[in-house]
CSV table of N, CA and C in Angstrom, one decimal:
chain,number,residue,atom,x,y,z
G,16,MET,N,44.6,-14.7,0.5
G,16,MET,CA,44.7,-13.8,1.6
G,16,MET,C,43.6,-14.1,2.6
G,17,PRO,N,44.0,-14.2,3.9
G,17,PRO,CA,43.0,-14.4,5.0
G,17,PRO,C,41.9,-13.3,5.0
G,18,TYR,N,40.8,-13.6,5.3
G,18,TYR,CA,39.7,-12.6,5.4
G,18,TYR,C,40.0,-11.5,6.4
G,19,SER,N,40.5,-11.9,7.6
G,19,SER,CA,40.8,-11.0,8.7
G,19,SER,C,41.9,-10.0,8.2
G,20,LEU,N,42.8,-10.4,7.5
G,20,LEU,CA,43.9,-9.5,7.0
G,20,LEU,C,43.3,-8.5,6.0
G,21,ALA,N,42.4,-9.1,5.0
G,21,ALA,CA,41.8,-8.2,4.1
G,21,ALA,C,41.0,-7.2,4.8
G,22,ILE,N,40.2,-7.5,5.8
G,22,ILE,CA,39.4,-6.5,6.6
G,22,ILE,C,40.4,-5.5,7.2
G,23,ARG,N,41.5,-6.0,7.7
G,23,ARG,CA,42.4,-4.9,8.4
G,23,ARG,C,42.9,-4.0,7.3
G,24,ILE,N,43.3,-4.4,6.2
G,24,ILE,CA,43.8,-3.7,5.1
G,24,ILE,C,42.8,-2.6,4.6
G,25,VAL,N,41.5,-3.0,4.5
G,25,VAL,CA,40.5,-2.1,4.1
G,25,VAL,C,40.3,-1.1,5.2
G,26,LEU,N,40.3,-1.4,6.4
G,26,LEU,CA,40.1,-0.5,7.6
G,26,LEU,C,41.2,0.4,7.6
G,27,ALA,N,42.4,0.0,7.2
G,27,ALA,CA,43.6,1.0,7.2
G,27,ALA,C,43.4,2.0,6.0
G,28,ILE,N,43.0,1.5,4.9
G,28,ILE,CA,42.9,2.4,3.7
G,28,ILE,C,41.7,3.2,3.7
G,29,ALA,N,40.6,2.9,4.4
G,29,ALA,CA,39.3,3.6,4.3
G,29,ALA,C,39.5,5.1,4.8
G,30,PRO,N,40.1,5.3,5.9
G,30,PRO,CA,40.3,6.7,6.4
G,30,PRO,C,41.1,7.6,5.4
G,31,VAL,N,42.1,7.0,4.8
G,31,VAL,CA,43.0,7.8,3.8
G,31,VAL,C,42.0,8.1,2.6
G,32,TRP,N,41.3,7.2,2.2
G,32,TRP,CA,40.4,7.4,1.0
G,32,TRP,C,39.4,8.4,1.3
G,33,VAL,N,38.8,8.5,2.5
G,33,VAL,CA,37.9,9.4,2.9
G,33,VAL,C,38.5,10.9,2.8
G,34,PHE,N,39.7,11.0,3.2
G,34,PHE,CA,40.3,12.3,3.2
G,34,PHE,C,40.7,12.7,1.7
G,35,VAL,N,41.0,11.7,0.9
G,35,VAL,CA,41.2,12.0,-0.5
G,35,VAL,C,40.0,12.4,-1.2
G,36,LEU,N,38.8,11.8,-0.9
G,36,LEU,CA,37.6,12.1,-1.5
G,36,LEU,C,37.1,13.5,-1.1
G,37,LEU,N,37.1,13.7,0.3
G,37,LEU,CA,36.6,15.1,0.7
G,37,LEU,C,37.6,16.1,0.3
G,38,GLY,N,38.9,15.8,0.3
G,38,GLY,CA,39.9,16.9,-0.1
G,38,GLY,C,39.7,17.2,-1.5
G,39,SER,N,39.5,16.3,-2.4
G,39,SER,CA,39.4,16.7,-3.8
G,39,SER,C,38.1,17.4,-4.0
G,40,GLY,N,37.0,17.2,-3.3
G,40,GLY,CA,35.8,17.9,-3.3
G,40,GLY,C,36.0,19.3,-2.9
G,41,VAL,N,36.6,19.5,-1.7
G,41,VAL,CA,36.9,20.8,-1.2
G,41,VAL,C,37.8,21.6,-2.1
G,42,LEU,N,38.8,21.0,-2.6
G,42,LEU,CA,39.6,21.7,-3.6
G,42,LEU,C,38.9,22.2,-4.9
G,43,GLN,N,38.1,21.2,-5.4
G,43,GLN,CA,37.3,21.7,-6.5
G,43,GLN,C,36.3,22.7,-6.3
G,44,SER,N,35.7,22.7,-5.0
G,44,SER,CA,34.8,23.7,-4.6
G,44,SER,C,35.5,25.0,-4.5
G,45,TRP,N,36.7,25.0,-4.0
G,45,TRP,CA,37.5,26.2,-3.8
G,45,TRP,C,37.8,26.8,-5.2
G,46,ARG,N,38.0,25.9,-6.2
G,46,ARG,CA,38.3,26.3,-7.6
G,46,ARG,C,37.1,26.9,-8.3
G,47,GLY,N,36.0,26.7,-7.6
G,47,GLY,CA,34.7,27.3,-8.3
G,47,GLY,C,33.9,26.3,-9.1
G,48,VAL,N,34.2,25.0,-8.9
G,48,VAL,CA,33.4,24.0,-9.6
G,48,VAL,C,32.0,23.9,-8.9
G,49,ARG,N,31.0,24.3,-9.6
G,49,ARG,CA,29.6,24.3,-9.0
G,49,ARG,C,29.1,23.0,-8.3
G,50,VAL,N,29.3,22.0,-8.8
G,50,VAL,CA,28.8,20.7,-8.2
G,50,VAL,C,29.7,20.2,-7.2
G,51,ALA,N,30.8,20.7,-7.0
G,51,ALA,CA,31.7,20.2,-5.9
G,51,ALA,C,31.1,20.3,-4.4
G,52,LYS,N,30.4,21.4,-4.3
G,52,LYS,CA,29.8,21.6,-3.0
G,52,LYS,C,28.7,20.6,-2.7
G,53,ILE,N,28.0,20.1,-3.8
G,53,ILE,CA,27.0,19.0,-3.6
G,53,ILE,C,27.8,17.7,-3.3
G,54,TYR,N,28.9,17.5,-4.0
G,54,TYR,CA,29.7,16.4,-3.9
G,54,TYR,C,30.2,16.2,-2.5
G,55,VAL,N,30.7,17.4,-1.9
G,55,VAL,CA,31.3,17.4,-0.5
G,55,VAL,C,30.1,17.1,0.5
G,56,ALA,N,29.0,17.7,0.2
G,56,ALA,CA,27.8,17.5,1.2
G,56,ALA,C,27.4,16.0,1.1
G,57,ALA,N,27.3,15.4,-0.1
G,57,ALA,CA,27.0,14.0,-0.2
G,57,ALA,C,27.9,13.0,0.6
G,58,TRP,N,29.2,13.3,0.3
G,58,TRP,CA,30.1,12.4,1.1
G,58,TRP,C,30.1,12.7,2.6
G,59,SER,N,30.0,13.9,3.0
G,59,SER,CA,29.8,14.2,4.3
G,59,SER,C,28.7,13.5,5.0
G,60,VAL,N,27.5,13.5,4.4
G,60,VAL,CA,26.4,12.8,5.0
G,60,VAL,C,26.7,11.4,5.1
G,61,PHE,N,27.3,10.8,4.1
G,61,PHE,CA,27.5,9.4,4.1
G,61,PHE,C,28.5,9.1,5.2
G,62,ILE,N,29.5,9.9,5.4
G,62,ILE,CA,30.5,9.7,6.5
G,62,ILE,C,29.9,9.7,7.9
G,63,VAL,N,29.0,10.8,8.1
G,63,VAL,CA,28.3,11.0,9.3
G,63,VAL,C,27.5,9.7,9.7
G,64,GLY,N,26.8,9.2,8.6
G,64,GLY,CA,25.9,8.1,8.8
G,64,GLY,C,26.8,6.9,9.2
G,65,THR,N,27.9,6.7,8.6
G,65,THR,CA,28.8,5.6,8.8
G,65,THR,C,29.4,5.8,10.3
G,66,PHE,N,29.7,7.0,10.7
G,66,PHE,CA,30.3,7.3,12.0
G,66,PHE,C,29.2,6.9,13.1
G,67,PHE,N,28.0,7.3,12.8
G,67,PHE,CA,26.9,7.0,13.9
G,67,PHE,C,26.8,5.4,14.0
G,68,ASN,N,26.9,4.7,12.9
G,68,ASN,CA,26.8,3.3,12.9
G,68,ASN,C,28.0,2.7,13.7
G,69,VAL,N,29.2,3.2,13.5
G,69,VAL,CA,30.4,2.7,14.2
G,69,VAL,C,30.3,3.1,15.7
G,70,ILE,N,29.9,4.3,16.1
G,70,ILE,CA,29.9,4.6,17.5
G,70,ILE,C,28.7,3.8,18.2
G,71,ARG,N,27.7,3.4,17.4
G,71,ARG,CA,26.7,2.5,18.0
G,71,ARG,C,27.1,1.2,18.3
G,72,LEU,N,28.0,0.7,17.3
G,72,LEU,CA,28.6,-0.6,17.4
G,72,LEU,C,29.6,-0.7,18.6
G,73,VAL,N,30.2,0.4,18.9
G,73,VAL,CA,31.2,0.4,20.0
G,73,VAL,C,30.5,0.6,21.3
G,74,GLY,N,29.2,1.1,21.3
G,74,GLY,CA,28.5,1.3,22.5
G,74,GLY,C,28.5,2.7,23.0
G,75,VAL,N,28.9,3.7,22.3
G,75,VAL,CA,28.9,5.0,22.7
G,75,VAL,C,27.5,5.7,22.7
G,76,VAL,N,26.8,5.3,21.6
G,76,VAL,CA,25.3,5.9,21.5
G,76,VAL,C,24.5,4.6,21.7
G,77,PRO,N,23.2,4.9,22.1
G,77,PRO,CA,22.2,3.8,22.3
G,77,PRO,C,21.8,3.2,20.9
G,78,THR,N,21.4,2.0,21.0
G,78,THR,CA,20.8,1.3,19.7
G,78,THR,C,19.3,1.8,19.6
G,79,ASN,N,18.9,2.5,18.5
G,79,ASN,CA,17.6,2.9,18.2
G,79,ASN,C,17.4,2.9,16.8
G,80,ALA,N,16.2,3.2,16.3
G,80,ALA,CA,16.0,3.2,14.9
G,80,ALA,C,16.9,4.1,14.0
G,81,PHE,N,17.3,5.2,14.6
G,81,PHE,CA,18.2,6.2,13.8
G,81,PHE,C,19.6,5.6,13.8
G,82,THR,N,20.1,5.2,14.9
G,82,THR,CA,21.6,4.7,14.9
G,82,THR,C,21.7,3.4,14.2
G,83,VAL,N,20.7,2.6,14.2
G,83,VAL,CA,20.7,1.3,13.4
G,83,VAL,C,20.7,1.5,12.0
G,84,ASN,N,20.0,2.5,11.5
G,84,ASN,CA,19.8,2.7,10.1
G,84,ASN,C,20.6,3.9,9.6
G,85,ALA,N,21.4,4.5,10.4
G,85,ALA,CA,22.2,5.7,10.1
G,85,ALA,C,23.0,5.6,8.8
G,86,GLN,N,23.7,4.5,8.7
G,86,GLN,CA,24.6,4.3,7.5
G,86,GLN,C,23.7,4.2,6.3
G,87,GLN,N,22.6,3.5,6.3
G,87,GLN,CA,21.8,3.4,5.1
G,87,GLN,C,21.1,4.7,4.7
G,88,LEU,N,20.6,5.4,5.8
G,88,LEU,CA,20.2,6.8,5.6
G,88,LEU,C,21.1,7.7,5.1
G,89,GLY,N,22.3,7.7,5.5
G,89,GLY,CA,23.4,8.5,5.0
G,89,GLY,C,23.7,8.2,3.5
G,90,SER,N,23.6,6.9,3.1
G,90,SER,CA,23.9,6.4,1.9
G,90,SER,C,22.8,6.8,0.9
G,91,ALA,N,21.6,6.7,1.4
G,91,ALA,CA,20.4,7.1,0.6
G,91,ALA,C,20.4,8.6,0.3
G,92,ILE,N,20.7,9.4,1.2
G,92,ILE,CA,20.9,10.9,1.1
G,92,ILE,C,22.1,11.2,0.2
G,93,GLU,N,23.1,10.6,0.3
G,93,GLU,CA,24.2,10.7,-0.7
G,93,GLU,C,23.9,10.4,-2.0
G,94,PHE,N,23.1,9.4,-2.3
G,94,PHE,CA,22.7,9.0,-3.6
G,94,PHE,C,21.9,10.1,-4.2
G,95,VAL,N,21.0,10.6,-3.4
G,95,VAL,CA,20.1,11.8,-3.9
G,95,VAL,C,20.9,13.0,-4.2
G,96,LEU,N,21.8,13.3,-3.4
G,96,LEU,CA,22.6,14.5,-3.6
G,96,LEU,C,23.5,14.3,-4.8
G,97,LEU,N,24.1,13.1,-5.0
G,97,LEU,CA,25.0,12.9,-6.1
G,97,LEU,C,24.1,12.8,-7.4
G,98,SER,N,22.8,12.4,-7.3
G,98,SER,CA,22.0,12.5,-8.4
G,98,SER,C,21.7,13.9,-8.9
G,99,PHE,N,21.5,14.8,-7.9
G,99,PHE,CA,21.4,16.3,-8.2
G,99,PHE,C,22.6,16.8,-8.9
G,100,ALA,N,23.9,16.5,-8.4
G,100,ALA,CA,25.0,16.9,-8.9
G,100,ALA,C,25.1,16.4,-10.4
G,101,LEU,N,24.8,15.1,-10.7
G,101,LEU,CA,24.8,14.6,-12.0
G,101,LEU,C,23.8,15.4,-12.9
G,102,SER,N,22.6,15.6,-12.4
G,102,SER,CA,21.6,16.4,-13.1
G,102,SER,C,22.1,17.8,-13.5
G,103,ASP,N,22.7,18.4,-12.6
G,103,ASP,CA,23.2,19.7,-12.8
G,103,ASP,C,24.3,19.7,-13.9
G,104,ARG,N,25.2,18.6,-13.9
G,104,ARG,CA,26.3,18.5,-14.7
G,104,ARG,C,25.7,18.3,-16.3
G,105,ILE,N,24.8,17.5,-16.3
G,105,ILE,CA,24.1,17.2,-17.6
G,105,ILE,C,23.5,18.5,-18.2
G,106,LYS,N,22.8,19.3,-17.3
G,106,LYS,CA,22.2,20.5,-17.8
G,106,LYS,C,23.3,21.5,-18.2
G,107,THR,N,24.4,21.5,-17.5
G,107,THR,CA,25.5,22.4,-18.0
G,107,THR,C,26.1,21.9,-19.3
G,108,LEU,N,26.2,20.6,-19.5
G,108,LEU,CA,26.7,20.1,-20.8
G,108,LEU,C,25.7,20.4,-21.9
G,109,GLN,N,24.4,20.3,-21.6
G,109,GLN,CA,23.5,20.6,-22.7
G,109,GLN,C,23.5,22.1,-23.0
G,110,ALA,N,23.7,23.0,-22.0
G,110,ALA,CA,23.8,24.4,-22.4
G,110,ALA,C,25.0,24.7,-23.2
G,111,GLU,N,26.1,23.9,-22.9
G,111,GLU,CA,27.3,24.2,-23.7
G,111,GLU,C,27.2,23.7,-25.1
G,112,VAL,N,26.5,22.5,-25.3
G,112,VAL,CA,26.1,22.0,-26.7
G,112,VAL,C,25.3,23.0,-27.4
G,113,ALA,N,24.3,23.5,-26.7
G,113,ALA,CA,23.4,24.5,-27.3
G,113,ALA,C,24.2,25.8,-27.8
G,114,THR,N,25.1,26.2,-26.9
G,114,THR,CA,25.8,27.4,-27.2
G,114,THR,C,26.8,27.1,-28.4
G,115,GLN,N,27.4,26.0,-28.4
G,115,GLN,CA,28.2,25.7,-29.6
G,115,GLN,C,27.4,25.5,-30.8
G,116,ALA,N,26.2,25.0,-30.7
G,116,ALA,CA,25.3,24.9,-31.9
G,116,ALA,C,24.9,26.3,-32.4
G,117,ASN,N,24.7,27.2,-31.5
G,117,ASN,CA,24.4,28.6,-31.8
G,117,ASN,C,25.4,29.3,-32.5
G,118,VAL,N,26.6,29.2,-32.0
G,118,VAL,CA,27.9,29.7,-32.5
G,118,VAL,C,28.1,29.2,-34.0
G,119,ALA,N,27.9,27.8,-34.1
G,119,ALA,CA,28.1,27.2,-35.5
G,119,ALA,C,27.1,27.8,-36.5
G,120,ARG,N,25.9,27.9,-36.0
G,120,ARG,CA,24.8,28.4,-36.9
G,120,ARG,C,25.0,29.8,-37.2
G,121,ASP,N,25.5,30.7,-36.4
G,121,ASP,CA,25.7,32.1,-36.6
G,121,ASP,C,26.9,32.2,-37.6
G,122,ALA,N,27.9,31.3,-37.4
G,122,ALA,CA,29.1,31.3,-38.4
G,122,ALA,C,28.6,31.0,-39.7
G,123,SER,N,27.8,29.9,-39.8
G,123,SER,CA,27.2,29.4,-41.1
G,123,SER,C,26.4,30.4,-41.7
G,124,GLU,N,25.6,31.2,-41.0
G,124,GLU,CA,24.7,32.3,-41.6
G,124,GLU,C,25.7,33.4,-42.1
G,125,ARG,N,26.6,33.8,-41.4
G,125,ARG,CA,27.6,34.8,-41.8
G,125,ARG,C,28.4,34.4,-43.0
G,126,ALA,N,28.7,33.1,-43.0
G,126,ALA,CA,29.4,32.6,-44.3
G,126,ALA,C,28.4,32.6,-45.5
G,127,LEU,N,27.2,32.2,-45.3
G,127,LEU,CA,26.3,32.3,-46.4
G,127,LEU,C,26.0,33.7,-46.9
G,128,SER,N,25.8,34.7,-46.0
G,128,SER,CA,25.5,36.0,-46.3
G,128,SER,C,26.8,36.6,-47.0
G,129,GLU,N,27.9,36.2,-46.6
G,129,GLU,CA,29.1,36.6,-47.3
G,129,GLU,C,29.3,36.1,-48.7
G,130,GLN,N,28.9,34.9,-48.8
G,130,GLN,CA,28.9,34.3,-50.1
G,130,GLN,C,27.8,34.9,-51.0
G,131,GLU,N,26.8,35.1,-50.5
G,131,GLU,CA,25.7,35.9,-51.3
G,131,GLU,C,26.1,37.2,-51.7
G,132,ARG,N,26.8,38.0,-50.9
G,132,ARG,CA,27.3,39.3,-51.1
G,132,ARG,C,28.4,39.2,-52.2
G,133,THR,N,29.2,38.2,-52.1
G,133,THR,CA,30.2,38.1,-53.1
G,133,THR,C,29.6,37.7,-54.4
G,134,ASN,N,28.7,36.8,-54.4
G,134,ASN,CA,28.0,36.5,-55.7
G,134,ASN,C,27.3,37.7,-56.3
G,135,THR,N,26.6,38.5,-55.5
G,135,THR,CA,25.9,39.7,-55.9
G,135,THR,C,27.0,40.7,-56.5
G,136,GLU,N,28.1,40.9,-56.0
G,136,GLU,CA,29.1,41.8,-56.4
G,136,GLU,C,29.7,41.4,-57.8
G,137,ARG,N,29.8,40.0,-58.1
G,137,ARG,CA,30.2,39.5,-59.3
G,137,ARG,C,29.3,39.7,-60.4
G,138,HIS,N,28.1,39.7,-60.1
G,138,HIS,CA,27.1,39.9,-61.2
G,138,HIS,C,27.0,41.4,-61.6
G,139,TYR,N,27.5,42.3,-60.8
G,139,TYR,CA,27.4,43.8,-61.2
G,139,TYR,C,28.7,44.2,-61.7
């Protein structure tokens, strides 16, 4: 496939993909998923950085340190925000595992006390 055709295909698919990513994040946020808001913020920052880079290339805004590095800055902020979301998700999973371990321990203790009570009743 010629390079120019591949670039055109990517440029045609990219806006659709952006709406899918943001739409899924907004939908999950609406459903109450805690990290979805961070996800939407991360992708929004990346998109804004990319937008500034594009409008700089077109000549709408002047070339300066911010507009030249806007896409990289947006990507870096996105990375940090997604890292926070991942950290929150890991903490949530750890809390769930701890809760399950506590439930299992409590059930085990109840079973042992029930067994001890049954053994005690048999002896009398």
